[in-house]
């Protein structure tokens, strides 16, 4: 494995910190470090059983503290941090976590849909600490749309923005969420599950950056959107929804049609996914692929939000 480039002091120092933390309890090992992610919003390095994460620039320490505390308090739902607080490094906040085995993207038949639904139900039923901030899902969707607007002209931009404007204000991050709210993950997808202890321990949710109080249906919205777009088979959607309902999750009714609760969040996640897809295609200088076109086509079909779904939402 190559060493981090000298011009990447954050990655180099994060690698050293991960190794030092791993060897507090583990003898020196020959495995070296592995970079799990290196994006503008997160740099993640693994050394043996320890993972060090540099959070996005500008991450609010006051918001991260209660998120870390909640993960430590719910170890049967969320992967607990190795330390209760973040440490500063090159202008970023760094947290340390145990390593967990991620979902294998090459084995879709083994995707843990039941575990995802069960864990979400547990999370949504957990009492919300008073200091926990708002869930960041709508804010992330708004950020994706803002990036699309800045990316340049493209035929797909208009239908995506039209679908965005049709959403109620809370789903665009422009108004408070309706209702009292539940503890929400804020960015649920299969990449947010790991087995801990590795390699075959129980599944746990990871990534607390968007954790907070909000509309619990948001956490079901990405798989719901993919199902509605024809990108997720009905069997997998049913496994996920059935597990969530079996765990008495509050986001949808215990039986019957769930779409009264899911429609607005699913629309919002469709817009977010389409905005990201078009932005990436523009940056890469390539046409949209089949999946990306499917998302844009779904946006084009979203002409309005039924009034009964928007009644509790500020415009």
PDB file of N, CA and C in Angstrom, residues 78-133:
ATOM      1  N   UNK A  78     -26.959   1.547  16.845  1.00  0.00           N
ATOM      2  CA  UNK A  78     -25.894   2.314  16.206  1.00  0.00           C
ATOM      3  C   UNK A  78     -24.528   1.805  16.641  1.00  0.00           C
ATOM      4  N   UNK A  79     -23.577   1.803  15.729  1.00  0.00           N
ATOM      5  CA  UNK A  79     -22.213   1.460  16.096  1.00  0.00           C
ATOM      6  C   UNK A  79     -21.703   2.504  17.079  1.00  0.00           C
ATOM      7  N   UNK A  80     -21.275   2.093  18.280  1.00  0.00           N
ATOM      8  CA  UNK A  80     -20.856   3.094  19.267  1.00  0.00           C
ATOM      9  C   UNK A  80     -19.442   3.597  18.993  1.00  0.00           C
ATOM     10  N   UNK A  81     -19.175   4.877  19.230  1.00  0.00           N
ATOM     11  CA  UNK A  81     -17.821   5.413  19.018  1.00  0.00           C
ATOM     12  C   UNK A  81     -16.853   4.874  20.050  1.00  0.00           C
ATOM     13  N   UNK A  82     -15.566   4.918  19.714  1.00  0.00           N
ATOM     14  CA  UNK A  82     -14.522   4.485  20.650  1.00  0.00           C
ATOM     15  C   UNK A  82     -14.178   5.577  21.653  1.00  0.00           C
ATOM     16  N   UNK A  83     -14.535   6.800  21.363  1.00  0.00           N
ATOM     17  CA  UNK A  83     -14.287   7.921  22.279  1.00  0.00           C
ATOM     18  C   UNK A  83     -15.529   8.803  22.297  1.00  0.00           C
ATOM     19  N   UNK A  84     -15.831   9.444  23.428  1.00  0.00           N
ATOM     20  CA  UNK A  84     -17.081  10.195  23.537  1.00  0.00           C
ATOM     21  C   UNK A  84     -17.069  11.548  22.845  1.00  0.00           C
ATOM     22  N   UNK A  85     -15.902  12.014  22.423  1.00  0.00           N
ATOM     23  CA  UNK A  85     -15.819  13.344  21.830  1.00  0.00           C
ATOM     24  C   UNK A  85     -14.915  13.323  20.610  1.00  0.00           C
ATOM     25  N   UNK A  86     -15.109  14.299  19.732  1.00  0.00           N
ATOM     26  CA  UNK A  86     -14.262  14.450  18.551  1.00  0.00           C
ATOM     27  C   UNK A  86     -13.007  15.232  18.907  1.00  0.00           C
ATOM     28  N   UNK A  87     -11.958  15.032  18.120  1.00  0.00           N
ATOM     29  CA  UNK A  87     -10.718  15.777  18.300  1.00  0.00           C
ATOM     30  C   UNK A  87     -10.441  16.573  17.029  1.00  0.00           C
ATOM     31  N   UNK A  88      -9.888  17.795  17.159  1.00  0.00           N
ATOM     32  CA  UNK A  88      -9.613  18.608  15.970  1.00  0.00           C
ATOM     33  C   UNK A  88      -8.339  18.146  15.264  1.00  0.00           C
ATOM     34  N   UNK A  89      -8.342  18.231  13.944  1.00  0.00           N
ATOM     35  CA  UNK A  89      -7.180  17.856  13.146  1.00  0.00           C
ATOM     36  C   UNK A  89      -7.247  18.602  11.814  1.00  0.00           C
ATOM     37  N   UNK A  90      -6.275  19.486  11.580  1.00  0.00           N
ATOM     38  CA  UNK A  90      -6.211  20.252  10.332  1.00  0.00           C
ATOM     39  C   UNK A  90      -7.556  20.910   9.993  1.00  0.00           C
ATOM     40  N   UNK A  91      -8.171  21.501  11.009  1.00  0.00           N
ATOM     41  CA  UNK A  91      -9.425  22.203  10.796  1.00  0.00           C
ATOM     42  C   UNK A  91     -10.649  21.320  10.668  1.00  0.00           C
ATOM     43  N   UNK A  92     -10.511  20.027  10.896  1.00  0.00           N
ATOM     44  CA  UNK A  92     -11.629  19.083  10.812  1.00  0.00           C
ATOM     45  C   UNK A  92     -11.826  18.429  12.178  1.00  0.00           C
ATOM     46  N   UNK A  93     -13.024  17.891  12.401  1.00  0.00           N
ATOM     47  CA  UNK A  93     -13.299  17.110  13.599  1.00  0.00           C
ATOM     48  C   UNK A  93     -13.124  15.634  13.264  1.00  0.00           C
ATOM     49  N   UNK A  94     -12.410  14.908  14.133  1.00  0.00           N
ATOM     50  CA  UNK A  94     -12.097  13.497  13.907  1.00  0.00           C
ATOM     51  C   UNK A  94     -12.723  12.663  15.017  1.00  0.00           C
ATOM     52  N   UNK A  95     -13.361  11.557  14.618  1.00  0.00           N
ATOM     53  CA  UNK A  95     -13.910  10.604  15.574  1.00  0.00           C
ATOM     54  C   UNK A  95     -13.344   9.219  15.276  1.00  0.00           C
ATOM     55  N   UNK A  96     -13.376   8.341  16.292  1.00  0.00           N
ATOM     56  CA  UNK A  96     -12.814   6.995  16.178  1.00  0.00           C
ATOM     57  C   UNK A  96     -13.907   5.961  16.442  1.00  0.00           C
ATOM     58  N   UNK A  97     -13.867   4.883  15.622  1.00  0.00           N
ATOM     59  CA  UNK A  97     -14.925   3.881  15.643  1.00  0.00           C
ATOM     60  C   UNK A  97     -14.324   2.492  15.516  1.00  0.00           C
ATOM     61  N   UNK A  98     -15.026   1.465  16.018  1.00  0.00           N
ATOM     62  CA  UNK A  98     -14.592   0.096  15.733  1.00  0.00           C
ATOM     63  C   UNK A  98     -14.907  -0.244  14.277  1.00  0.00           C
ATOM     64  N   UNK A  99     -14.090  -1.086  13.685  1.00  0.00           N
ATOM     65  CA  UNK A  99     -14.344  -1.502  12.309  1.00  0.00           C
ATOM     66  C   UNK A  99     -15.477  -2.509  12.264  1.00  0.00           C
ATOM     67  N   UNK A 100     -16.343  -2.368  11.276  1.00  0.00           N
ATOM     68  CA  UNK A 100     -17.406  -3.331  11.033  1.00  0.00           C
ATOM     69  C   UNK A 100     -17.388  -3.755   9.574  1.00  0.00           C
ATOM     70  N   UNK A 101     -17.817  -4.974   9.300  1.00  0.00           N
ATOM     71  CA  UNK A 101     -17.844  -5.486   7.928  1.00  0.00           C
ATOM     72  C   UNK A 101     -19.016  -4.870   7.168  1.00  0.00           C
ATOM     73  N   UNK A 102     -18.760  -4.183   6.047  1.00  0.00           N
ATOM     74  CA  UNK A 102     -19.857  -3.539   5.323  1.00  0.00           C
ATOM     75  C   UNK A 102     -20.653  -4.519   4.479  1.00  0.00           C
ATOM     76  N   UNK A 103     -21.765  -4.047   3.944  1.00  0.00           N
ATOM     77  CA  UNK A 103     -22.574  -4.815   3.003  1.00  0.00           C
ATOM     78  C   UNK A 103     -21.748  -5.041   1.735  1.00  0.00           C
ATOM     79  N   UNK A 104     -21.819  -6.246   1.212  1.00  0.00           N
ATOM     80  CA  UNK A 104     -21.077  -6.587  -0.002  1.00  0.00           C
ATOM     81  C   UNK A 104     -21.856  -6.106  -1.219  1.00  0.00           C
ATOM     82  N   UNK A 105     -21.355  -5.077  -1.945  1.00  0.00           N
ATOM     83  CA  UNK A 105     -22.110  -4.576  -3.094  1.00  0.00           C
ATOM     84  C   UNK A 105     -22.172  -5.562  -4.252  1.00  0.00           C
ATOM     85  N   UNK A 106     -21.307  -6.587  -4.227  1.00  0.00           N
ATOM     86  CA  UNK A 106     -21.299  -7.583  -5.301  1.00  0.00           C
ATOM     87  C   UNK A 106     -22.273  -8.728  -5.046  1.00  0.00           C
ATOM     88  N   UNK A 107     -22.960  -8.684  -3.889  1.00  0.00           N
ATOM     89  CA  UNK A 107     -23.891  -9.767  -3.550  1.00  0.00           C
ATOM     90  C   UNK A 107     -25.239  -9.173  -3.163  1.00  0.00           C
ATOM     91  N   UNK A 108     -25.986  -8.634  -4.136  1.00  0.00           N
ATOM     92  CA  UNK A 108     -27.251  -7.967  -3.803  1.00  0.00           C
ATOM     93  C   UNK A 108     -28.271  -8.885  -3.153  1.00  0.00           C
ATOM     94  N   UNK A 109     -28.189 -10.197  -3.417  1.00  0.00           N
ATOM     95  CA  UNK A 109     -29.149 -11.117  -2.812  1.00  0.00           C
ATOM     96  C   UNK A 109     -28.972 -11.225  -1.297  1.00  0.00           C
ATOM     97  N   UNK A 110     -27.787 -10.858  -0.818  1.00  0.00           N
ATOM     98  CA  UNK A 110     -27.525 -10.926   0.620  1.00  0.00           C
ATOM     99  C   UNK A 110     -27.753  -9.586   1.318  1.00  0.00           C
ATOM    100  N   UNK A 111     -28.317  -8.609   0.621  1.00  0.00           N
ATOM    101  CA  UNK A 111     -28.551  -7.296   1.216  1.00  0.00           C
ATOM    102  C   UNK A 111     -29.428  -7.426   2.461  1.00  0.00           C
ATOM    103  N   UNK A 112     -29.032  -6.815   3.570  1.00  0.00           N
ATOM    104  CA  UNK A 112     -29.742  -7.026   4.845  1.00  0.00           C
ATOM    105  C   UNK A 112     -30.969  -6.129   4.999  1.00  0.00           C
ATOM    106  N   UNK A 113     -31.959  -6.315   4.142  1.00  0.00           N
ATOM    107  CA  UNK A 113     -33.138  -5.465   4.210  1.00  0.00           C
ATOM    108  C   UNK A 113     -33.908  -5.645   5.514  1.00  0.00           C
ATOM    109  N   UNK A 114     -34.011  -6.886   5.984  1.00  0.00           N
ATOM    110  CA  UNK A 114     -34.709  -7.107   7.257  1.00  0.00           C
ATOM    111  C   UNK A 114     -33.998  -6.404   8.407  1.00  0.00           C
ATOM    112  N   UNK A 115     -32.673  -6.494   8.440  1.00  0.00           N
ATOM    113  CA  UNK A 115     -31.915  -5.833   9.497  1.00  0.00           C
ATOM    114  C   UNK A 115     -32.087  -4.324   9.423  1.00  0.00           C
ATOM    115  N   UNK A 116     -32.063  -3.765   8.216  1.00  0.00           N
ATOM    116  CA  UNK A 116     -32.234  -2.325   8.064  1.00  0.00           C
ATOM    117  C   UNK A 116     -33.586  -1.881   8.601  1.00  0.00           C
ATOM    118  N   UNK A 117     -34.651  -2.606   8.258  1.00  0.00           N
ATOM    119  CA  UNK A 117     -35.971  -2.247   8.747  1.00  0.00           C
ATOM    120  C   UNK A 117     -36.095  -2.376  10.257  1.00  0.00           C
ATOM    121  N   UNK A 118     -35.529  -3.443  10.811  1.00  0.00           N
ATOM    122  CA  UNK A 118     -35.595  -3.656  12.263  1.00  0.00           C
ATOM    123  C   UNK A 118     -34.832  -2.577  13.012  1.00  0.00           C
ATOM    124  N   UNK A 119     -33.623  -2.246  12.532  1.00  0.00           N
ATOM    125  CA  UNK A 119     -32.812  -1.229  13.201  1.00  0.00           C
ATOM    126  C   UNK A 119     -33.474   0.144  13.142  1.00  0.00           C
ATOM    127  N   UNK A 120     -34.068   0.468  12.006  1.00  0.00           N
ATOM    128  CA  UNK A 120     -34.761   1.756  11.903  1.00  0.00           C
ATOM    129  C   UNK A 120     -35.938   1.830  12.866  1.00  0.00           C
ATOM    130  N   UNK A 121     -36.689   0.749  12.980  1.00  0.00           N
ATOM    131  CA  UNK A 121     -37.813   0.754  13.916  1.00  0.00           C
ATOM    132  C   UNK A 121     -37.322   0.998  15.342  1.00  0.00           C
ATOM    133  N   UNK A 122     -36.232   0.347  15.723  1.00  0.00           N
ATOM    134  CA  UNK A 122     -35.668   0.582  17.070  1.00  0.00           C
ATOM    135  C   UNK A 122     -35.225   2.024  17.238  1.00  0.00           C
ATOM    136  N   UNK A 123     -34.559   2.561  16.219  1.00  0.00           N
ATOM    137  CA  UNK A 123     -34.073   3.937  16.307  1.00  0.00           C
ATOM    138  C   UNK A 123     -35.234   4.913  16.434  1.00  0.00           C
ATOM    139  N   UNK A 124     -36.264   4.715  15.625  1.00  0.00           N
ATOM    140  CA  UNK A 124     -37.395   5.641  15.639  1.00  0.00           C
ATOM    141  C   UNK A 124     -38.190   5.581  16.928  1.00  0.00           C
ATOM    142  N   UNK A 125     -38.110   4.465  17.646  1.00  0.00           N
ATOM    143  CA  UNK A 125     -38.835   4.354  18.924  1.00  0.00           C
ATOM    144  C   UNK A 125     -38.008   4.815  20.117  1.00  0.00           C
ATOM    145  N   UNK A 126     -36.736   5.157  19.882  1.00  0.00           N
ATOM    146  CA  UNK A 126     -35.872   5.594  20.985  1.00  0.00           C
ATOM    147  C   UNK A 126     -36.245   7.011  21.417  1.00  0.00           C
ATOM    148  N   UNK A 127     -36.229   7.303  22.724  1.00  0.00           N
ATOM    149  CA  UNK A 127     -36.491   8.673  23.179  1.00  0.00           C
ATOM    150  C   UNK A 127     -35.432   9.631  22.635  1.00  0.00           C
ATOM    151  N   UNK A 128     -35.865  10.790  22.207  1.00  0.00           N
ATOM    152  CA  UNK A 128     -34.946  11.785  21.649  1.00  0.00           C
ATOM    153  C   UNK A 128     -34.358  12.643  22.765  1.00  0.00           C
ATOM    154  N   UNK A 129     -33.035  12.685  22.908  1.00  0.00           N
ATOM    155  CA  UNK A 129     -32.433  13.575  23.899  1.00  0.00           C
ATOM    156  C   UNK A 129     -32.761  15.035  23.591  1.00  0.00           C
ATOM    157  N   UNK A 130     -32.876  15.830  24.626  1.00  0.00           N
ATOM    158  CA  UNK A 130     -33.269  17.232  24.447  1.00  0.00           C
ATOM    159  C   UNK A 130     -32.282  17.998  23.570  1.00  0.00           C
ATOM    160  N   UNK A 131     -30.999  17.628  23.625  1.00  0.00           N
ATOM    161  CA  UNK A 131     -29.973  18.381  22.891  1.00  0.00           C
ATOM    162  C   UNK A 131     -29.805  17.924  21.445  1.00  0.00           C
ATOM    163  N   UNK A 132     -30.517  16.874  21.040  1.00  0.00           N
ATOM    164  CA  UNK A 132     -30.309  16.346  19.697  1.00  0.00           C
ATOM    165  C   UNK A 132     -30.849  17.332  18.663  1.00  0.00           C
ATOM    166  N   UNK A 133     -30.013  17.713  17.667  1.00  0.00           N
ATOM    167  CA  UNK A 133     -30.484  18.665  16.663  1.00  0.00           C
ATOM    168  C   UNK A 133     -31.466  18.033  15.682  1.00  0.00           C
TER     169      UNK A 133
END
